[in-house]
Amino acid sequence: MSQTYHLTTPISDETIETLKSGDIVYLSGIIYTARDAAHKRLVDLLDAGKELPFDVKGAVIYFVGPTPPKPGDPIGSAGPTTSYRMDSYSPRLIAEGLKGMIGKGKRNKEVTDACQEHKAVYFGATGGAGALLGKQIKSAEVIAYEELGPEAVRKLEVVDFPVTVINDAYGNDLYKTGRAKYEVK
Amino acid sequence: MREIAYEEIVKNVRDIIVYSASNLPEDALNAMKEAYENEKSPVSKEVLKQLLENADIASSEARPLCQDTGLAVFFVKIGADVKVVGGLLKDAINEGTEKGYVEGYLRASTCHPFTRANNKDTVGYNLPAIIHLDIVEGDKIDIEYAAKGGGSENVSRARVFPPAAGKQGVIDYVKECISDAGPNPCPPLTVGVGIGGTFEKAVISSKHALFRDIGSVNEDPEMAEMEADIKVVLNKLGIGTMGMGGTETVLAVHIEANPCHIASLPVSVNVQCHSSRHTHITI
């Protein structure tokens, strides 16, 4: 049975252990944005033995490239982008202590294996709900790679940001179990 | 000869781009409401509710429905009796596109294919627009516009089959495409299927099929029947809204069929996410 939790970042291993595929989570606190180009740079930094622009331990990364904010707003529309494009980078960040990723769509085996090995989860947010999700973001600040425009790394403060656990730390996958229930062979 | 001012085209294009970004057209909104009514999975139903709420917020607060405000795609028919005054039609569409994306605070999602650079001097304003132009009778300019997102475009595919593949080959190909895509293209989907023509004709037809209003009936009864059959097949996949599992995976299947070479059966599947931002104006 699916549970509902209200969590504040950073996230501990103990919290990850309580989360199961299908649970609904309302996230509050600081999360960081990164898409393809930023992920490549983050992993390049790790390869070079350099420090990341934010502390990845216990952190949550949101795969998003928001629209520009209108005057007076912290951010524009900000729904998730498709996550598989980050699959080649995520395991490295998970090994460094990343606890949560927010996106939409399937992840590969390397990512879900890393979630099990290092205790992390993959959250799904509703793709195409950018107006609604953007309103849960209370502040946004570019902290790295400003030249990447929508792909820059942003530090976001979120309140009750709605996500669903897709892949938990036990190898469960909501996309597989959810579909199996309704598939007519 | 009717004269239409360059600036009038710029303004019209700018306005439909800004409006479409935050207002889901009536056909798409109705289809989403119908999916909400019909959906059997409580999880998918909840997500559909969130998407209807999102459409409300977007429209009432003039916020983009989705952060992926797309590449601007146009199918334009210019009447043979129209003369555009003050510049070229193509330039007017591009200028309107730039104005729409900048003034509407929309995301510029165009970049160089390899460097991925988004340089504001060249492609930063979401230029160039993708324009399909046709010349027809009359003294009007007919513009069909859609903001095409990347997630659904990424799962689209095309293939030239041997003629023996037949109808069943087409149905199986569409099924395989949507099944493999799963949650990635943001279902519930509109599925554009281009059949026949040459390779590129099938692809362009599958794109144009997405511009048709959801809920409209194909003028060709044979294709209308095939659309209904494919929709049933796809909804049996169980993918549901955003892949959460459910009974409503596609809102509609739209087919555009063309005569083709005796040696070929080209098929293209172009996928549209639930945020089907398309509009149609005549100047």
Coordinates of C-alpha atoms in Angstrom, one line a residue:
Chain A
M1 CA 0.0 0.0 0.0
S2 CA 1.3 3.4 -1.0
Q3 CA 2.3 5.8 1.8
T4 CA 2.5 9.5 1.8
Y5 CA 5.5 11.3 3.4
H6 CA 6.6 14.9 3.9
L7 CA 10.4 15.0 3.7
T8 CA 13.0 17.8 4.1
T9 CA 16.4 17.7 2.4
P10 CA 19.2 16.6 2.9
I11 CA 18.0 13.0 3.0
S12 CA 19.5 10.3 5.2
D13 CA 20.1 6.6 4.4
E14 CA 17.5 5.7 7.1
T15 CA 14.9 7.8 5.3
I16 CA 15.7 6.2 2.0
E17 CA 15.2 2.7 3.6
T18 CA 11.6 3.7 4.5
L19 CA 10.7 4.7 1.0
K20 CA 9.0 2.2 -1.3
S21 CA 8.1 2.3 -5.0
G22 CA 4.7 3.9 -5.4
D23 CA 5.0 6.1 -2.2
I24 CA 4.0 9.8 -2.6
V25 CA 6.5 12.3 -1.2
Y26 CA 6.2 16.1 -0.7
L27 CA 9.7 17.4 -0.7
S28 CA 10.8 20.6 1.1
G29 CA 14.1 22.3 1.4
I30 CA 17.0 22.8 -1.0
I31 CA 17.3 20.8 -4.2
Y32 CA 19.7 21.3 -7.2
T33 CA 18.9 21.4 -10.9
A34 CA 21.0 19.7 -13.6
R35 CA 20.4 18.4 -17.1
D36 CA 22.6 16.7 -19.6
A37 CA 25.3 19.4 -20.1
A38 CA 25.6 20.1 -16.4
H39 CA 25.8 16.4 -15.5
K40 CA 28.7 16.0 -17.9
R41 CA 30.6 18.9 -16.2
L42 CA 29.9 17.6 -12.7
V43 CA 31.3 14.2 -13.6
D44 CA 34.3 15.8 -15.3
L45 CA 35.0 17.6 -12.0
L46 CA 34.9 14.4 -10.1
D47 CA 37.2 12.7 -12.6
A48 CA 39.6 15.6 -12.2
G49 CA 39.5 15.2 -8.4
K50 CA 37.9 18.6 -8.0
E51 CA 35.1 19.8 -5.8
L52 CA 31.5 20.0 -7.0
P53 CA 29.7 23.3 -6.9
F54 CA 27.3 22.0 -4.2
D55 CA 27.5 19.3 -1.5
V56 CA 26.2 16.1 -3.1
K57 CA 25.9 14.1 0.1
G58 CA 22.3 13.7 1.0
A59 CA 21.3 15.9 -1.9
V60 CA 18.5 15.7 -4.4
I61 CA 19.0 16.6 -8.1
Y62 CA 16.1 17.7 -10.2
F63 CA 16.4 17.1 -14.0
V64 CA 14.8 20.4 -15.2
G65 CA 15.4 23.2 -17.6
P66 CA 12.9 25.9 -16.5
T67 CA 11.4 28.6 -18.6
P68 CA 12.7 32.1 -17.9
P69 CA 11.0 33.8 -14.9
K70 CA 8.5 36.6 -15.5
P71 CA 9.4 39.8 -13.6
G72 CA 8.8 39.2 -9.9
D73 CA 8.8 35.4 -10.0
P74 CA 11.7 33.2 -8.8
I75 CA 11.4 30.8 -11.7
G76 CA 9.2 30.1 -14.7
S77 CA 7.5 26.8 -15.5
A78 CA 9.6 23.9 -14.2
G79 CA 8.5 20.3 -14.8
P80 CA 10.8 17.3 -15.2
T81 CA 12.7 16.4 -18.3
T82 CA 13.2 12.8 -19.5
S83 CA 15.7 11.1 -17.2
Y84 CA 17.4 8.4 -19.3
R85 CA 19.7 11.1 -20.8
M86 CA 21.3 11.4 -17.3
D87 CA 21.8 7.6 -17.0
S88 CA 25.4 7.5 -17.9
Y89 CA 26.2 10.1 -15.2
S90 CA 23.9 9.4 -12.3
P91 CA 25.6 6.2 -10.9
R92 CA 28.8 8.3 -10.3
L93 CA 26.9 10.9 -8.4
I94 CA 25.0 8.3 -6.4
A95 CA 28.3 6.7 -5.4
E96 CA 29.4 10.2 -4.1
G97 CA 26.3 10.4 -1.8
L98 CA 23.5 11.7 -4.0
K99 CA 20.2 10.4 -2.4
G100 CA 17.5 11.4 -4.8
M101 CA 16.9 12.3 -8.4
I102 CA 13.7 13.8 -9.7
G103 CA 12.7 13.3 -13.4
K104 CA 10.3 11.4 -15.6
G105 CA 10.7 8.2 -17.6
K106 CA 12.7 5.0 -17.3
R107 CA 16.2 4.6 -15.8
N108 CA 18.6 1.9 -16.9
K109 CA 20.0 -1.0 -14.8
E110 CA 23.2 0.8 -13.9
V111 CA 21.2 3.6 -12.2
T112 CA 18.7 1.3 -10.4
D113 CA 21.7 -1.0 -9.3
A114 CA 23.4 2.1 -7.9
C115 CA 20.2 3.0 -6.0
Q116 CA 20.3 -0.4 -4.4
E117 CA 24.0 -0.4 -3.7
H118 CA 24.3 3.1 -2.2
K119 CA 20.8 3.6 -1.0
A120 CA 19.2 6.2 -3.2
V121 CA 15.8 6.6 -4.9
Y122 CA 14.5 7.9 -8.2
F123 CA 11.4 10.1 -7.9
G124 CA 9.0 10.8 -10.8
A125 CA 7.4 14.3 -11.0
T126 CA 4.5 14.9 -13.4
G127 CA 5.8 15.7 -16.9
G128 CA 4.0 18.6 -18.5
A129 CA 2.8 20.0 -15.1
G130 CA 5.4 22.8 -15.3
A131 CA 3.1 25.6 -14.3
L132 CA 1.9 23.7 -11.2
L133 CA 5.3 22.5 -10.2
G134 CA 7.0 25.9 -10.7
K135 CA 4.7 27.3 -8.1
Q136 CA 6.2 25.0 -5.4
I137 CA 9.6 26.6 -6.0
K138 CA 10.1 29.5 -3.7
S139 CA 13.5 30.7 -4.7
A140 CA 16.0 29.9 -7.4
E141 CA 19.7 30.9 -7.7
V142 CA 22.1 30.0 -10.5
I143 CA 25.2 28.5 -8.7
A144 CA 27.2 27.2 -11.7
Y145 CA 27.4 27.2 -15.5
E146 CA 25.3 30.3 -16.1
E147 CA 26.4 30.1 -19.7
L148 CA 24.3 27.0 -20.2
G149 CA 21.1 29.0 -19.9
P150 CA 18.2 26.7 -19.0
E151 CA 20.7 24.0 -18.3
A152 CA 22.7 25.9 -15.7
V153 CA 22.9 24.4 -12.1
R154 CA 20.3 26.1 -9.9
K155 CA 19.8 26.0 -6.2
L156 CA 16.1 25.8 -5.6
E157 CA 14.1 26.1 -2.4
V158 CA 11.0 24.0 -2.6
V159 CA 8.0 23.6 -0.4
D160 CA 5.8 20.4 -0.6
F161 CA 7.1 19.6 -4.1
P162 CA 5.0 16.6 -5.2
V163 CA 6.8 13.5 -6.4
T164 CA 6.3 9.7 -6.5
V165 CA 8.9 7.1 -5.8
I166 CA 9.5 5.2 -9.0
N167 CA 12.7 3.2 -8.2
D168 CA 13.3 2.5 -4.5
A169 CA 16.5 1.1 -2.9
Y170 CA 15.1 -2.4 -3.1
G171 CA 15.0 -2.9 -6.9
N172 CA 11.3 -2.1 -7.3
D173 CA 10.1 -0.1 -10.4
L174 CA 6.7 1.5 -10.4
Y175 CA 6.7 1.8 -14.2
K176 CA 6.9 -2.0 -14.4
T177 CA 4.5 -2.9 -11.6
G178 CA 2.0 -0.2 -12.5
R179 CA 1.9 -1.2 -16.2
A180 CA 1.7 -5.0 -15.4
K181 CA -1.6 -4.3 -13.5
Y182 CA -3.3 -2.8 -16.6
E183 CA -1.7 -4.5 -19.5
V184 CA -4.0 -6.7 -21.5
K185 CA -2.0 -9.4 -23.4
Chain B
M1 CA -3.7 40.3 -55.7
R2 CA -4.2 40.8 -52.0
E3 CA -1.4 42.5 -50.2
I4 CA -0.6 41.3 -46.6
A5 CA 1.9 43.3 -44.6
Y6 CA 5.0 41.5 -43.3
E7 CA 4.4 43.0 -39.9
E8 CA 0.9 41.6 -39.7
I9 CA 2.3 38.1 -40.1
V10 CA 5.0 38.8 -37.5
K11 CA 2.3 39.9 -35.0
N12 CA 0.0 37.0 -35.7
V13 CA 2.8 34.4 -35.3
R14 CA 4.1 36.1 -32.1
D15 CA 0.6 36.1 -30.6
I16 CA -0.3 32.4 -31.3
I17 CA 3.1 31.3 -29.9
V18 CA 2.6 33.2 -26.6
Y19 CA -1.1 32.1 -26.3
S20 CA -0.5 28.4 -27.1
A21 CA 2.3 28.1 -24.5
S22 CA -0.2 28.6 -21.7
N23 CA -3.6 27.6 -23.1
L24 CA -4.3 24.0 -24.0
P25 CA -6.6 24.0 -27.0
E26 CA -10.2 22.9 -26.4
D27 CA -9.9 19.6 -28.2
A28 CA -6.9 18.5 -26.1
L29 CA -8.5 19.7 -22.9
N30 CA -11.7 17.8 -23.6
A31 CA -9.7 14.7 -24.4
M32 CA -7.8 15.0 -21.1
K33 CA -11.1 15.4 -19.2
E34 CA -12.5 12.3 -21.0
A35 CA -9.4 10.3 -20.1
Y36 CA -9.8 11.4 -16.5
E37 CA -13.4 10.2 -16.5
N38 CA -12.5 6.8 -18.1
E39 CA -9.2 6.0 -16.3
K40 CA -9.4 2.9 -14.1
S41 CA -6.1 3.3 -12.3
P42 CA -6.4 5.5 -9.2
V43 CA -2.7 6.6 -9.6
S44 CA -3.1 7.6 -13.2
K45 CA -6.4 9.3 -12.4
E46 CA -4.6 11.4 -9.7
V47 CA -1.9 12.4 -12.2
L48 CA -4.5 13.4 -14.8
K49 CA -6.2 15.5 -12.1
Q50 CA -2.8 17.2 -11.5
L51 CA -2.5 17.9 -15.2
L52 CA -6.0 19.4 -15.5
E53 CA -5.1 21.6 -12.5
N54 CA -1.9 22.5 -14.3
A55 CA -3.9 23.6 -17.4
D56 CA -6.1 25.8 -15.1
I57 CA -3.1 27.5 -13.5
A58 CA -1.3 27.9 -16.8
S59 CA -4.3 29.6 -18.4
S60 CA -5.4 31.8 -15.6
E61 CA -1.9 32.9 -14.6
A62 CA -0.4 33.0 -18.2
R63 CA 2.4 30.5 -17.3
P64 CA 3.7 28.0 -19.8
L65 CA 1.9 24.6 -19.4
C66 CA 5.3 22.9 -19.7
Q67 CA 8.9 24.2 -19.4
D68 CA 9.6 22.5 -22.7
T69 CA 8.0 25.2 -24.8
G70 CA 9.1 23.2 -27.9
L71 CA 10.5 24.0 -31.2
A72 CA 8.1 26.1 -33.3
V73 CA 6.6 24.0 -36.1
F74 CA 4.5 25.5 -38.9
F75 CA 2.5 24.2 -41.8
V76 CA 1.7 27.2 -43.9
K77 CA -0.5 27.4 -47.0
I78 CA -0.1 30.6 -48.9
G79 CA -2.8 31.6 -51.5
A80 CA -1.5 32.1 -55.0
D81 CA -3.2 35.6 -55.0
V82 CA -1.3 36.8 -51.9
K83 CA 1.6 39.2 -52.0
V84 CA 3.6 39.6 -48.8
V85 CA 4.7 43.3 -48.6
G86 CA 7.7 44.4 -46.7
G87 CA 9.7 41.2 -46.6
L88 CA 9.7 37.5 -47.1
L89 CA 7.0 35.2 -45.6
K90 CA 9.7 32.9 -44.1
D91 CA 11.5 35.8 -42.4
A92 CA 8.2 37.1 -41.0
I93 CA 7.5 33.7 -39.4
N94 CA 11.0 33.5 -37.9
E95 CA 10.7 37.1 -36.6
G96 CA 7.3 36.3 -35.0
T97 CA 8.8 33.2 -33.5
E98 CA 11.7 35.1 -31.9
K99 CA 9.3 37.7 -30.6
G100 CA 6.9 35.1 -29.2
Y101 CA 9.6 33.2 -27.4
V102 CA 11.4 36.3 -26.0
E103 CA 8.4 38.4 -25.1
G104 CA 6.4 35.4 -23.7
Y105 CA 9.3 34.3 -21.4
L106 CA 9.4 30.9 -23.2
R107 CA 12.3 28.6 -23.1
A108 CA 14.7 28.8 -26.1
S109 CA 15.4 25.1 -26.7
T110 CA 17.3 25.2 -30.0
C111 CA 21.0 24.4 -30.0
H112 CA 23.8 23.3 -32.2
P113 CA 23.6 19.5 -32.8
F114 CA 27.1 18.7 -31.5
T115 CA 28.4 21.6 -29.5
R116 CA 24.9 21.9 -27.9
A117 CA 25.7 25.6 -27.7
N118 CA 22.7 27.9 -27.3
N119 CA 24.1 31.1 -28.6
K120 CA 21.7 34.1 -28.5
D121 CA 23.2 35.5 -31.7
T122 CA 22.1 32.5 -33.7
V123 CA 19.7 30.0 -32.2
G124 CA 19.1 31.4 -28.7
Y125 CA 15.7 32.7 -29.6
N126 CA 14.5 29.3 -30.8
L127 CA 15.4 29.9 -34.4
P128 CA 15.0 28.8 -37.0
A129 CA 11.4 27.8 -36.9
I130 CA 10.5 24.6 -38.7
I131 CA 8.4 25.7 -41.6
H132 CA 6.5 23.5 -44.1
L133 CA 5.2 25.6 -47.0
D134 CA 2.6 24.9 -49.6
I135 CA 1.0 27.1 -52.3
V136 CA -2.7 26.9 -52.7
E137 CA -5.6 28.7 -54.5
G138 CA -7.0 31.9 -53.0
D139 CA -5.9 35.1 -51.3
K140 CA -5.3 34.0 -47.7
I141 CA -2.4 32.7 -45.6
D142 CA -3.4 29.6 -43.6
I143 CA -1.1 28.9 -40.6
E144 CA -1.1 25.7 -38.5
Y145 CA 1.2 26.0 -35.5
A146 CA 2.4 23.6 -32.9
A147 CA 5.0 23.8 -30.1
K148 CA 6.7 20.4 -30.4
G149 CA 8.4 19.1 -27.2
G150 CA 11.6 17.0 -27.2
G151 CA 10.5 14.1 -25.0
S152 CA 7.8 12.8 -27.3
E153 CA 9.9 13.6 -30.4
N154 CA 12.7 11.4 -29.1
V155 CA 10.6 8.3 -29.2
S156 CA 9.3 8.9 -32.7
R157 CA 10.5 6.6 -35.6
A158 CA 10.2 5.8 -39.3
R159 CA 10.8 2.8 -41.5
V160 CA 10.2 1.7 -45.0
F161 CA 8.6 -1.8 -45.0
P162 CA 8.2 -4.1 -48.0
P163 CA 4.6 -4.0 -49.3
A164 CA 3.9 -7.5 -47.9
A165 CA 4.0 -6.0 -44.3
G166 CA 0.5 -4.7 -45.0
K167 CA -1.9 -3.2 -42.4
Q168 CA -0.9 -5.6 -39.7
G169 CA 2.8 -4.7 -40.2
V170 CA 1.9 -1.0 -39.7
I171 CA -0.2 -1.8 -36.6
D172 CA 2.6 -3.9 -35.1
Y173 CA 5.2 -1.2 -35.8
V174 CA 3.1 1.5 -34.0
K175 CA 2.5 -0.8 -31.1
E176 CA 6.2 -1.6 -30.7
C177 CA 7.0 2.1 -30.8
I178 CA 4.6 3.1 -28.1
S179 CA 5.3 0.1 -26.0
D180 CA 9.1 0.7 -26.1
A181 CA 8.5 4.4 -25.3
G182 CA 6.6 3.6 -22.1
P183 CA 6.5 6.6 -19.7
N184 CA 9.1 8.7 -21.6
P185 CA 7.0 10.7 -24.0
C186 CA 4.5 11.9 -21.3
P187 CA 1.3 9.9 -22.0
P188 CA -1.6 10.1 -22.6
L189 CA -0.5 10.6 -26.2
T190 CA -1.7 11.6 -29.6
V191 CA 0.0 9.3 -32.1
G192 CA 0.5 10.6 -35.6
V193 CA 1.0 7.9 -38.3
G194 CA 2.2 8.7 -41.7
I195 CA 1.7 5.9 -44.2
G196 CA 2.9 5.8 -47.8
G197 CA 4.5 8.4 -49.9
T198 CA 8.3 8.4 -49.9
F199 CA 10.5 8.2 -46.8
E200 CA 10.3 11.9 -46.0
K201 CA 6.7 12.2 -47.1
A202 CA 5.7 9.6 -44.5
V203 CA 7.6 11.5 -41.8
I204 CA 6.1 14.9 -42.7
S205 CA 2.6 13.3 -42.9
S206 CA 3.0 11.8 -39.4
K207 CA 3.9 15.3 -38.1
H208 CA 1.0 16.9 -39.8
A209 CA -1.4 14.3 -38.5
L210 CA -0.7 15.7 -35.0
F211 CA -2.1 19.1 -36.0
R212 CA -5.6 17.6 -36.5
D213 CA -8.0 18.2 -33.7
I214 CA -8.3 15.3 -31.2
G215 CA -11.7 13.8 -31.6
S216 CA -12.1 14.7 -35.2
V217 CA -12.9 11.8 -37.6
N218 CA -10.6 10.9 -40.5
E219 CA -12.3 11.7 -43.8
D220 CA -11.2 8.3 -45.2
P221 CA -13.5 5.7 -43.7
E222 CA -10.8 3.0 -44.1
M223 CA -8.3 5.1 -42.2
A224 CA -10.9 6.1 -39.6
E225 CA -11.5 2.4 -38.8
M226 CA -7.7 1.7 -38.7
E227 CA -7.2 4.7 -36.2
A228 CA -9.9 3.2 -33.9
D229 CA -8.4 -0.2 -34.1
I230 CA -4.8 1.0 -33.3
K231 CA -6.2 3.1 -30.4
V232 CA -7.7 -0.1 -28.8
V233 CA -4.4 -2.0 -29.3
L234 CA -2.4 0.8 -27.7
N235 CA -4.6 1.3 -24.7
K236 CA -4.2 -2.4 -23.9
L237 CA -0.5 -1.7 -23.3
G238 CA -1.4 -0.5 -19.8
I239 CA 1.1 2.3 -19.7
G240 CA -1.3 4.9 -18.3
T241 CA -0.7 8.6 -17.5
M242 CA 3.1 9.3 -17.2
G243 CA 3.7 5.6 -17.3
M244 CA 2.1 5.0 -13.9
G245 CA 0.0 2.1 -15.2
G246 CA -3.6 2.6 -16.5
T247 CA -6.2 2.2 -19.2
E248 CA -5.8 5.6 -20.9
T249 CA -2.4 5.6 -22.8
V250 CA -3.5 7.3 -26.0
L251 CA -6.0 10.1 -26.5
A252 CA -6.1 9.6 -30.3
V253 CA -4.4 8.0 -33.3
H254 CA -4.3 10.1 -36.4
I255 CA -3.3 8.7 -39.8
E256 CA -2.3 10.5 -42.9
A257 CA -2.0 8.1 -45.9
N258 CA -0.5 8.8 -49.3
P259 CA 0.0 6.8 -52.5
C260 CA 3.5 5.2 -52.5
H261 CA 6.0 3.4 -54.8
I262 CA 5.1 -0.2 -55.9
A263 CA 8.2 -1.4 -54.1
S264 CA 7.6 0.3 -50.7
L265 CA 5.4 0.8 -47.7
P266 CA 6.9 3.7 -45.7
V267 CA 5.6 4.2 -42.2
S268 CA 6.4 6.9 -39.7
V269 CA 5.2 7.3 -36.1
N270 CA 5.4 10.8 -34.6
V271 CA 4.4 11.0 -31.0
Q272 CA 2.8 13.9 -29.2
C273 CA 2.7 14.3 -25.4
H274 CA -0.5 15.1 -23.5
S275 CA 0.3 18.8 -23.8
S276 CA -0.8 19.1 -27.4
R277 CA -0.3 22.8 -28.0
H278 CA -1.5 23.4 -31.5
T279 CA -3.5 26.1 -33.2
H280 CA -4.8 27.2 -36.5
I281 CA -5.3 30.7 -37.9
T282 CA -6.1 32.3 -41.2
I283 CA -4.8 35.7 -42.2

